Amino acid sequence: MLGKDYEKLLFVAVFLLGAFSYLGFAKDHGGHCIWYDECPGSTYNKNFTGKAKQLTDKSAIEKLRGMCPQLVPNDTSQPVMTCCSAKQVHTLDSSMAIPRTILSRCPACLQNFLALFCHSTCDPHQSSFMAVDKADIVNNCLQAVYYGISQDFAYGMFNSCKDVQNPSSGQKALDMLCGREASKCTPQDWLNYMGDKSKNPMAPFTIYFTISPNDTIHLDKLNITLVPMHNEIAPCNSSCSCQDCQSSCKPLPPDVPPQKWSILGFDPVVFIVSCVYCAFVIVFGSVHIWIYFYCPPPDKSWPLNDSTTAAKDDDCDYMRDVAPGCYDRFQVRTEEFFEHKFRIWGHFCARHLVVVPSTCVVICVALAAGLAFFQVTSDPVELWSAPDSQARQEKNYFDNNFSPFYRTEMLIITAKNGSLWWKKDLGEGTGGHLYGPVLRKEILHEVLDLQTSIEDLVAYSEKLHRNVTLEDICFSPLKPDNPNCTIMSVLNYFQNDHAKIDAVIVDSEGFWNDADYTSHFSICAKDPLTVNDLNMQGTNLSCLAEFGGPVMPWVALGGYPGDNYENATALVVTFVVNNFKNETFQEMATTWEAKYLELLHRFQGDNITVNYSAERSIQDELNRESQSDVFTVLISYCVMFLYISIALGNYNSLSRLLVDSKVLLGLSGVVIVLVSVVSSIGFFSYIRIPATLIIIEVVPFLVLAVGVDNIFILVQTFDRYKPKPGETTEEQVAHVVGKVGPSMLLTSLSESLAFFLGALTTMPAVRVFSLYAAMALFIDFLLQMSCFVCLLTIDAKRREVGRFEIACCKKTSVPPQVSNGGYLYYLIKEFYAPFLLNKVVRPIVMFVFVTWICVCAAVMNKVEIGLDQKLSMPEDSYVLRYFYAMEEYLSVGSPVYFVVEGGHNYTTVAGQNQICGGSGCPDNSLLGQVYQATRRSNSSYISYPPSSWLDDYFDWVSPGSGCCRTFKGNSSFCPSSDDRSDCEPCNITHVQQKRPEGEDFVRFLPWFLADNPGISCPKGGHAAYGSAVKLLRNDSLIGATYFMTYHSILRTSNDFIEALRYARELGFNITRTLSEWNATDDALSNGQTASSLSSDSERVTPVVFPYSIFYVFYEQYLTIVNQTVFNLGLSMAAIFGMTFILLGFDLWTAIIIIVVIAMILLSMFGLMFFWSVSLNALSLVNLVMTVGIAVEFCSHVTRAFAISGFPTRLSRAYHAITHMGSSVLSGITLTKLVGIFVLAFSKSQLFRVFYFRMYFGIVLFGACHGLIFLPVLLSYCGPFVNYARLNRHLRNSPSENAPIASDRRSESQSALVGHVDDGEANRS
């Protein structure tokens, strides 16, 4: 995993300093040696004062030339004079293997680093810059030295190395070499740590570094003056990439916030809406003032009563002579055509009371039989992501080429005592440090006990008849070499061993603790790849986990400031489980997870609080939530059923209460609604379109709203109908069906067509809902027009003969009374309608509604997008507590993989340059662009440099690394961990820019991916990259690969959406860059010039794309606004078209209906903004449903106005609200309100937010617009009178059109209402 041994680098920095002996207490500023050769059996160097000796060993000379060319003359005939023996040169070379592996990414850094040790080890003038105290010479071996370094060299070396990255860990080399975080390290800190044997056990002896800006350094203790060592600095910007050298990075352009469109400095939507509102106020107010002062009311006003007497008033006789136009006659003929057909159909159903219901039952049973094939989609991927969506295709590509993203079982652990605690520094120091509460030893022991109990869990699968353990399902990156499971936990810094947590290293005299678990934790947090913590001598304590890989501190710790891991307030323990999609494995995984959750449900910590989750947790809680809300939903529907059953009755007399009640008829209507829903589900089950939970929860509500409204209209119109003398019950029913059937057809077909067209959306949940809803509404209409008409006829005949509804064998002798239309009808006719259409109230209504709509329009674009995952959980859910803990404590977001699709050529330097991030790689390579994104993580949401198998492979295969080896006998792969002597370095023949190419690149790559990291080779790629490269054709071809990094912590829906958006843009830019490079290479190879290339950057199939586990769920929000506009626009277009056609091409009436529906939608957006309801698939389903239900509130009243035979808008508005208002109010409005209020008591936050709030808004705004605003709007600007319809109205018999109450309103009451519509009067 990653260049795992920064320690070795440390070892290089210090052991090298030991291997290169420093002595020098002579005062000869000309310089001589202070050591020569090594002390036997130790890492010390022999004390030697004398001139440099000639190095004659050719092998040693070549190695020295490679490391220290400044010490070897270019002229090979000249002698090589050094203060080091051949043995010291070989020791120096072997000690530099790991630094080469880690620092070779930046050649300048490595060159400067080598110069530090080359001069100290072999410089022929050592004594000029190095000295030794006589007291530090023991048995002629040097145990401490003084080393003077020029400030320019020290700072130059530090600056060239401070940014060098380790690709596999994303950390910097100095995190380990400096003994503290690289961000806090200074040149003196670095040198001091490498030379301090008490803090750095890898130092072979103590080295006292002195940095001086002057030409000389005087050591008072030794009374010696040194000339600081200075070597020409190689600046990193000359050879290192931006990732490893900030000075080579181009300046980041300033973050320019996206330009927001504004008008005169104001929000454009607010400005435009304000202008529209001001214009309305000015125009509407001016017109009313003009009419009030300059247009006195006419002598006579049309009374709002629509009695026959009023209709046949002599004042109307002149209208009989007005010849209706062709357009008017066409509308009336269309109306008469539908009324005639429905009258015939109603008469047929009323006469065949057995055949029609039986046929309906047979058809519905046949449709319901499809439930045998019923399936419910619960997979959130299938529910929210379209199969052909970009995120879905990318997920499938990732899963097929690598493996599905892991299942995660996570614990977030906090201490009950949450205070920081002080711990004295180890050793003789008097200072101390604050540590986080979770780093107390007793806390770590308790967490380890819990972790171990989870590891030991054994679950039993009833389905598979076998036990399941964690090892059966977990991800083991080094399998089969190492079968241990991947557990991301700080306890893996101690290999999950209580004894290692308790281990303490004391000084030789037993007075001080030199090392314990806190020091080891600090080492591992700085460098998780440390193989051997030499502070813990004798314990062989490593930072690598039991599973063989590192545990990154930002993954296993939480709640710490900046990168101060020692102040962590939470431990994060993650069990990584495979997610293979076969049924057997899924059963094993879910079975073990159930046992895991069972243990944690019972767990009570003494000192810790545990928030936890499993992969199955969300689905489990959603199922539990659905089950817990079944009772609430059932109560809601029962209340609505009870109301319907009671409200349908027409109670005029207590003595006929049991006769006039319509409980059974109401229940029959409800059953028809439910049957239509079941039939719809059965139909789509036949054609294998699975249902969703949304359908079960929402479609019955929708169909009940629409169906009940139609039932109330049909029943109440029949109750108010005054039959002609001798007219049979069948004829009465036929007449009523002919009268209201066209209106029911208009609303039902409009809604069904709107929902069918809504199914064109790409969002699966919305598409399936639209299909099921459309079919259910259509079937419900057919059943109402057939089966319910028969039931209405039967009920009418029962009441006609006076039979009780429940005990139909009993009768009453009390004769039926003339119906007054019901109490609601009476209240609306006598009080509400006159008040609403009063000349004072009407303009107030217009001002109030227009003001509200303008406010809603101004905030519509500010509705939040997304879905807070916490809302999906019940308030008592453990997952909800886990979500809160995630937001508070987690320090890193989800992994993100930049996937390079198969086909890229990695075997050429050009192809490698397009991807790599090390030395010689351009800034606009894949890794270069991703790294640039990390430099502005606040806007890119990418927090760490990406891991790079390619750069680590270059380091692993380099000749000096000692990693790539073959067996001498058969040239097969020799693992770096194999210490047998019959292995030799790989023979790499095809090399360019120190990189393998061609056949060599492909030949050694599988070995790199199979090599386990270790002390001798920290760059082995098995643990880190075993699944990052897909090899094809027996490992002879490179397929898809990925480069992983992490998103920053994402807390809100907007964070997730913006992270996806930026990653998509980054992936597109990388792909475009690769395409431009390839096009340039092809053009140049064909003799073209770069300027002749096409600049077309359109992407058809992505070459590089980002992938993270949450993308498939949040992609919908990138297009949710467009989807909302598309769905709502298409639905409204369908309603407009159907209304326009069924009303005889009445354009103005269709426009009014659409305007009011649009106002209801705007009101819903206003509710969403002010009541914190975000825009997502759930709310979009409800908005689509709003359009359907709004039709019920608008179309019946508007059609009643359009077909009214009265001459003025005011009188027609009164007629429409009187005849249809009570049905709309008692049907859809009150029915739904009584059921909706029950939902307010649901335990589910999702129900309360997206169902109670939105359903309440749908009914409230629908009722207000349909029963308050629409009549007023029609009284002002409803369609002009149709003369053909008016003449027909005047010719009709009184009983056919007059309401039951025929008393003429007094002149004073008529005057209360106001003027006749002057515009229409003038037209007349």
Tab-separated table of C-alpha atoms in Angstrom, residues 744-1010:
chain	number	residue	atom	x	y	z
A	744	MET	CA	-66.471	14.081	-15.621
A	745	LEU	CA	-65.094	13.038	-19.015
A	746	LEU	CA	-63.273	16.341	-19.312
A	747	THR	CA	-61.526	16.037	-15.948
A	748	SER	CA	-60.828	12.300	-16.080
A	749	LEU	CA	-59.433	12.225	-19.600
A	750	SER	CA	-57.409	15.370	-18.984
A	751	GLU	CA	-55.879	13.873	-15.852
A	752	SER	CA	-55.244	10.466	-17.404
A	753	LEU	CA	-53.640	11.924	-20.502
A	754	ALA	CA	-51.550	14.275	-18.363
A	755	PHE	CA	-50.235	11.364	-16.314
A	756	PHE	CA	-49.638	9.156	-19.341
A	757	LEU	CA	-47.556	11.901	-20.908
A	758	GLY	CA	-45.809	12.397	-17.574
A	759	ALA	CA	-44.516	8.851	-17.979
A	760	LEU	CA	-42.172	10.157	-20.678
A	761	THR	CA	-39.855	11.390	-17.928
A	762	THR	CA	-36.526	9.654	-17.385
A	763	MET	CA	-36.964	9.441	-13.610
A	764	PRO	CA	-38.087	5.868	-12.865
A	765	ALA	CA	-40.081	6.678	-9.725
A	766	VAL	CA	-42.013	9.486	-11.445
A	767	ARG	CA	-42.478	7.432	-14.602
A	768	VAL	CA	-43.950	4.424	-12.801
A	769	PHE	CA	-46.168	6.622	-10.650
A	770	SER	CA	-47.508	8.401	-13.739
A	771	LEU	CA	-48.320	5.131	-15.485
A	772	TYR	CA	-50.109	3.588	-12.516
A	773	ALA	CA	-51.975	6.815	-11.721
A	774	ALA	CA	-53.107	7.354	-15.308
A	775	MET	CA	-54.463	3.830	-15.644
A	776	ALA	CA	-56.157	3.939	-12.227
A	777	LEU	CA	-57.886	7.233	-13.055
A	778	PHE	CA	-59.045	5.922	-16.418
A	779	ILE	CA	-60.423	2.690	-14.928
A	780	ASP	CA	-62.062	4.643	-12.106
A	781	PHE	CA	-63.853	6.856	-14.631
A	782	LEU	CA	-65.100	3.840	-16.580
A	783	LEU	CA	-66.371	2.156	-13.415
A	784	GLN	CA	-68.098	5.331	-12.242
A	785	MET	CA	-69.792	5.760	-15.597
A	786	SER	CA	-70.995	2.179	-15.593
A	787	CYS	CA	-71.045	0.312	-12.315
A	788	PHE	CA	-71.682	3.318	-10.084
A	789	VAL	CA	-74.474	4.579	-12.353
A	790	CYS	CA	-76.172	1.208	-11.847
A	791	LEU	CA	-75.679	1.463	-8.085
A	792	LEU	CA	-77.078	5.023	-8.147
A	793	THR	CA	-80.162	3.767	-9.995
A	794	ILE	CA	-80.703	0.969	-7.484
A	795	ASP	CA	-80.354	3.413	-4.598
A	796	ALA	CA	-82.771	5.863	-6.266
A	797	LYS	CA	-85.389	3.152	-6.699
A	798	ARG	CA	-84.949	2.115	-3.073
A	799	ARG	CA	-85.546	5.656	-1.868
A	800	GLU	CA	-88.444	6.086	-4.233
A	801	VAL	CA	-90.343	3.266	-2.523
A	802	GLY	CA	-89.156	4.289	0.944
A	803	ARG	CA	-87.015	1.265	1.842
A	804	PHE	CA	-84.379	1.544	4.531
A	805	GLU	CA	-80.818	1.451	3.300
A	806	ILE	CA	-79.476	-1.115	5.751
A	807	ALA	CA	-82.603	-3.208	6.329
A	808	CYS	CA	-84.005	-2.939	2.845
A	809	CYS	CA	-86.909	-5.270	3.661
A	810	LYS	CA	-88.418	-2.513	5.814
A	811	LYS	CA	-90.148	0.554	4.480
A	812	THR	CA	-91.395	3.894	5.725
A	813	SER	CA	-94.732	5.477	4.988
A	814	VAL	CA	-93.349	9.024	5.227
A	815	PRO	CA	-93.430	10.527	1.722
A	816	PRO	CA	-90.230	12.043	0.335
A	817	GLN	CA	-89.789	15.781	0.640
A	818	VAL	CA	-88.691	18.093	-2.073
A	819	SER	CA	-84.908	18.274	-1.888
A	820	ASN	CA	-83.377	21.620	-1.066
A	821	GLY	CA	-80.033	20.538	-2.516
A	822	GLY	CA	-78.379	20.010	0.856
A	823	TYR	CA	-77.142	22.353	3.509
A	824	LEU	CA	-73.881	23.179	1.745
A	825	TYR	CA	-75.787	23.984	-1.423
A	826	TYR	CA	-78.095	26.241	0.543
A	827	LEU	CA	-75.243	28.032	2.335
A	828	ILE	CA	-73.327	28.618	-0.858
A	829	LYS	CA	-76.392	29.760	-2.800
A	830	GLU	CA	-77.833	32.047	-0.190
A	831	PHE	CA	-74.765	33.405	1.573
A	832	TYR	CA	-71.377	32.502	0.183
A	833	ALA	CA	-71.923	33.231	-3.519
A	834	PRO	CA	-73.539	36.663	-2.979
A	835	PHE	CA	-70.806	37.616	-0.532
A	836	LEU	CA	-67.983	36.420	-2.809
A	837	LEU	CA	-69.367	38.214	-5.872
A	838	ASN	CA	-70.010	41.429	-4.006
A	839	LYS	CA	-68.544	44.478	-5.750
A	840	VAL	CA	-66.324	45.185	-2.742
A	841	VAL	CA	-65.157	41.634	-2.131
A	842	ARG	CA	-64.261	40.809	-5.725
A	843	PRO	CA	-61.412	43.321	-6.130
A	844	ILE	CA	-60.099	42.414	-2.675
A	845	VAL	CA	-59.969	38.758	-3.715
A	846	MET	CA	-58.114	39.678	-6.886
A	847	PHE	CA	-55.560	41.777	-5.007
A	848	VAL	CA	-54.983	39.144	-2.315
A	849	PHE	CA	-54.527	36.262	-4.735
A	850	VAL	CA	-52.366	38.168	-7.201
A	851	THR	CA	-50.181	39.377	-4.323
A	852	TRP	CA	-49.762	35.841	-3.010
A	853	ILE	CA	-49.006	34.445	-6.463
A	854	CYS	CA	-46.386	37.121	-7.097
A	855	VAL	CA	-44.723	36.315	-3.782
A	856	CYS	CA	-44.695	32.609	-4.696
A	857	ALA	CA	-43.296	33.353	-8.136
A	858	ALA	CA	-40.525	35.459	-6.585
A	859	VAL	CA	-39.352	32.630	-4.316
A	860	MET	CA	-39.990	29.731	-6.676
A	861	ASN	CA	-36.392	29.580	-7.900
A	862	LYS	CA	-35.152	29.557	-4.304
A	863	VAL	CA	-36.730	26.248	-3.339
A	864	GLU	CA	-34.011	23.934	-2.059
A	865	ILE	CA	-33.101	20.976	-4.270
A	866	GLY	CA	-32.340	17.541	-2.868
A	867	LEU	CA	-33.506	15.253	-0.125
A	868	ASP	CA	-32.076	15.366	3.361
A	869	GLN	CA	-31.430	11.707	4.111
A	870	LYS	CA	-32.368	12.300	7.752
A	871	LEU	CA	-35.960	12.919	6.710
A	872	SER	CA	-36.252	9.359	5.440
A	873	MET	CA	-35.723	7.934	8.916
A	874	PRO	CA	-38.230	7.680	11.804
A	875	GLU	CA	-37.531	10.025	14.676
A	876	ASP	CA	-36.714	7.108	16.974
A	877	SER	CA	-34.330	5.454	14.486
A	878	TYR	CA	-30.756	4.567	15.396
A	879	VAL	CA	-29.834	5.468	11.819
A	880	LEU	CA	-31.013	9.026	12.413
A	881	ARG	CA	-28.600	9.326	15.332
A	882	TYR	CA	-25.913	7.870	13.091
A	883	PHE	CA	-26.585	10.532	10.437
A	884	TYR	CA	-26.211	13.292	13.019
A	885	ALA	CA	-22.959	11.739	14.233
A	886	MET	CA	-21.666	11.610	10.656
A	887	GLU	CA	-22.314	15.299	10.180
A	888	GLU	CA	-20.637	16.178	13.462
A	889	TYR	CA	-17.596	13.923	13.458
A	890	LEU	CA	-16.605	12.571	10.048
A	891	SER	CA	-13.602	14.287	8.522
A	892	VAL	CA	-13.610	12.925	4.984
A	893	GLY	CA	-16.252	12.188	2.410
A	894	SER	CA	-16.857	9.252	0.117
A	895	PRO	CA	-14.075	7.835	-2.050
A	896	VAL	CA	-14.170	9.036	-5.639
A	897	TYR	CA	-12.592	7.041	-8.452
A	898	PHE	CA	-11.426	8.609	-11.703
A	899	VAL	CA	-11.901	5.729	-14.104
A	900	VAL	CA	-9.949	5.478	-17.348
A	901	GLU	CA	-11.872	3.268	-19.710
A	902	GLY	CA	-10.133	0.424	-21.478
A	903	GLY	CA	-8.121	1.205	-24.575
A	904	HIS	CA	-5.665	3.742	-23.237
A	905	ASN	CA	-2.062	3.074	-24.214
A	906	TYR	CA	0.090	3.002	-21.073
A	907	THR	CA	3.108	1.469	-22.788
A	908	THR	CA	4.370	4.681	-24.387
A	909	VAL	CA	5.821	7.729	-22.702
A	910	ALA	CA	3.191	9.890	-24.377
A	911	GLY	CA	0.393	7.719	-23.035
A	912	GLN	CA	1.959	7.686	-19.578
A	913	ASN	CA	2.317	11.464	-19.585
A	914	GLN	CA	-1.395	11.814	-20.164
A	915	ILE	CA	-2.066	10.081	-16.851
A	916	CYS	CA	0.906	10.290	-14.434
A	917	GLY	CA	1.574	12.834	-11.731
A	918	GLY	CA	5.292	12.480	-10.917
A	919	SER	CA	8.469	13.857	-12.394
A	920	GLY	CA	8.223	14.683	-16.067
A	921	CYS	CA	4.417	14.612	-16.059
A	922	PRO	CA	2.574	17.675	-17.367
A	923	ASP	CA	0.253	19.680	-15.161
A	924	ASN	CA	-2.752	18.910	-17.361
A	925	SER	CA	-2.409	15.143	-17.069
A	926	LEU	CA	-5.213	13.239	-15.374
A	927	LEU	CA	-3.455	13.197	-12.020
A	928	GLY	CA	-2.244	16.744	-12.510
A	929	GLN	CA	-5.762	18.064	-13.045
A	930	VAL	CA	-7.160	16.119	-10.093
A	931	TYR	CA	-4.348	17.438	-7.922
A	932	GLN	CA	-5.109	20.990	-9.034
A	933	ALA	CA	-8.671	20.390	-7.866
A	934	THR	CA	-7.417	19.490	-4.377
A	935	ARG	CA	-5.755	22.896	-4.153
A	936	ARG	CA	-9.205	24.479	-4.067
A	937	SER	CA	-11.080	21.819	-2.130
A	938	ASN	CA	-13.670	24.294	-0.868
A	939	SER	CA	-15.121	24.555	-4.352
A	940	SER	CA	-13.997	21.246	-5.872
A	941	TYR	CA	-15.046	19.060	-2.907
A	942	ILE	CA	-11.936	16.910	-3.530
A	943	SER	CA	-9.790	16.863	-0.428
A	944	TYR	CA	-6.725	14.640	-1.005
A	945	PRO	CA	-4.291	14.022	-3.880
A	946	PRO	CA	-5.234	10.874	-5.784
A	947	SER	CA	-3.495	7.560	-5.275
A	948	SER	CA	-1.621	6.562	-8.415
A	949	TRP	CA	-0.763	2.991	-9.289
A	950	LEU	CA	1.107	4.299	-12.328
A	951	ASP	CA	3.541	6.518	-10.382
A	952	ASP	CA	4.060	3.898	-7.705
A	953	TYR	CA	4.686	1.341	-10.435
A	954	PHE	CA	7.421	3.566	-11.877
A	955	ASP	CA	9.022	3.739	-8.432
A	956	TRP	CA	8.607	-0.006	-7.837
A	957	VAL	CA	10.159	-1.007	-11.141
A	958	SER	CA	13.071	1.445	-11.012
A	959	PRO	CA	16.427	-0.385	-10.797
A	960	GLY	CA	17.505	1.287	-7.566
A	961	SER	CA	14.353	0.431	-5.599
A	962	GLY	CA	15.174	-3.234	-5.043
A	963	CYS	CA	11.484	-4.095	-5.507
A	964	CYS	CA	11.287	-5.643	-8.951
A	965	ARG	CA	13.195	-8.950	-8.813
A	966	THR	CA	13.295	-12.277	-10.616
A	967	PHE	CA	14.558	-15.702	-9.681
A	968	LYS	CA	17.889	-16.334	-11.318
A	969	GLY	CA	16.994	-19.765	-12.554
A	970	ASN	CA	13.726	-19.173	-14.401
A	971	SER	CA	13.246	-15.365	-14.485
A	972	SER	CA	9.903	-15.727	-12.705
A	973	PHE	CA	8.650	-13.174	-10.201
A	974	CYS	CA	10.504	-12.997	-6.895
A	975	PRO	CA	8.400	-11.147	-4.256
A	976	SER	CA	10.199	-8.308	-2.546
A	977	SER	CA	9.430	-9.907	0.800
A	978	ASP	CA	11.359	-13.033	-0.205
A	979	ASP	CA	14.860	-12.739	1.307
A	980	ARG	CA	16.380	-15.631	-0.593
A	981	SER	CA	19.696	-14.927	-2.269
A	982	ASP	CA	18.778	-16.390	-5.654
A	983	CYS	CA	16.843	-13.286	-6.698
A	984	GLU	CA	18.217	-10.558	-8.918
A	985	PRO	CA	16.931	-7.184	-10.185
A	986	CYS	CA	14.568	-7.267	-13.138
A	987	ASN	CA	16.176	-6.957	-16.526
A	988	ILE	CA	14.373	-3.954	-18.004
A	989	THR	CA	15.500	-3.284	-21.543
A	990	HIS	CA	12.849	-0.860	-22.824
A	991	VAL	CA	13.279	2.310	-20.796
A	992	GLN	CA	12.606	5.944	-21.583
A	993	GLN	CA	12.845	8.760	-19.037
A	994	LYS	CA	13.521	6.097	-16.381
A	995	ARG	CA	10.175	4.461	-17.107
A	996	PRO	CA	9.450	1.049	-18.607
A	997	GLU	CA	7.669	1.003	-21.926
A	998	GLY	CA	6.430	-1.422	-24.491
A	999	GLU	CA	6.556	-5.093	-23.545
A	1000	ASP	CA	8.441	-4.418	-20.323
A	1001	PHE	CA	5.639	-2.209	-19.025
A	1002	VAL	CA	3.045	-4.941	-19.451
A	1003	ARG	CA	5.380	-7.745	-18.393
A	1004	PHE	CA	6.200	-6.433	-14.918
A	1005	LEU	CA	2.865	-4.791	-14.115
A	1006	PRO	CA	1.174	-8.021	-12.858
A	1007	TRP	CA	4.150	-8.562	-10.551
A	1008	PHE	CA	3.737	-5.081	-9.100
A	1009	LEU	CA	0.037	-5.707	-8.507
A	1010	ALA	CA	0.834	-9.001	-6.757
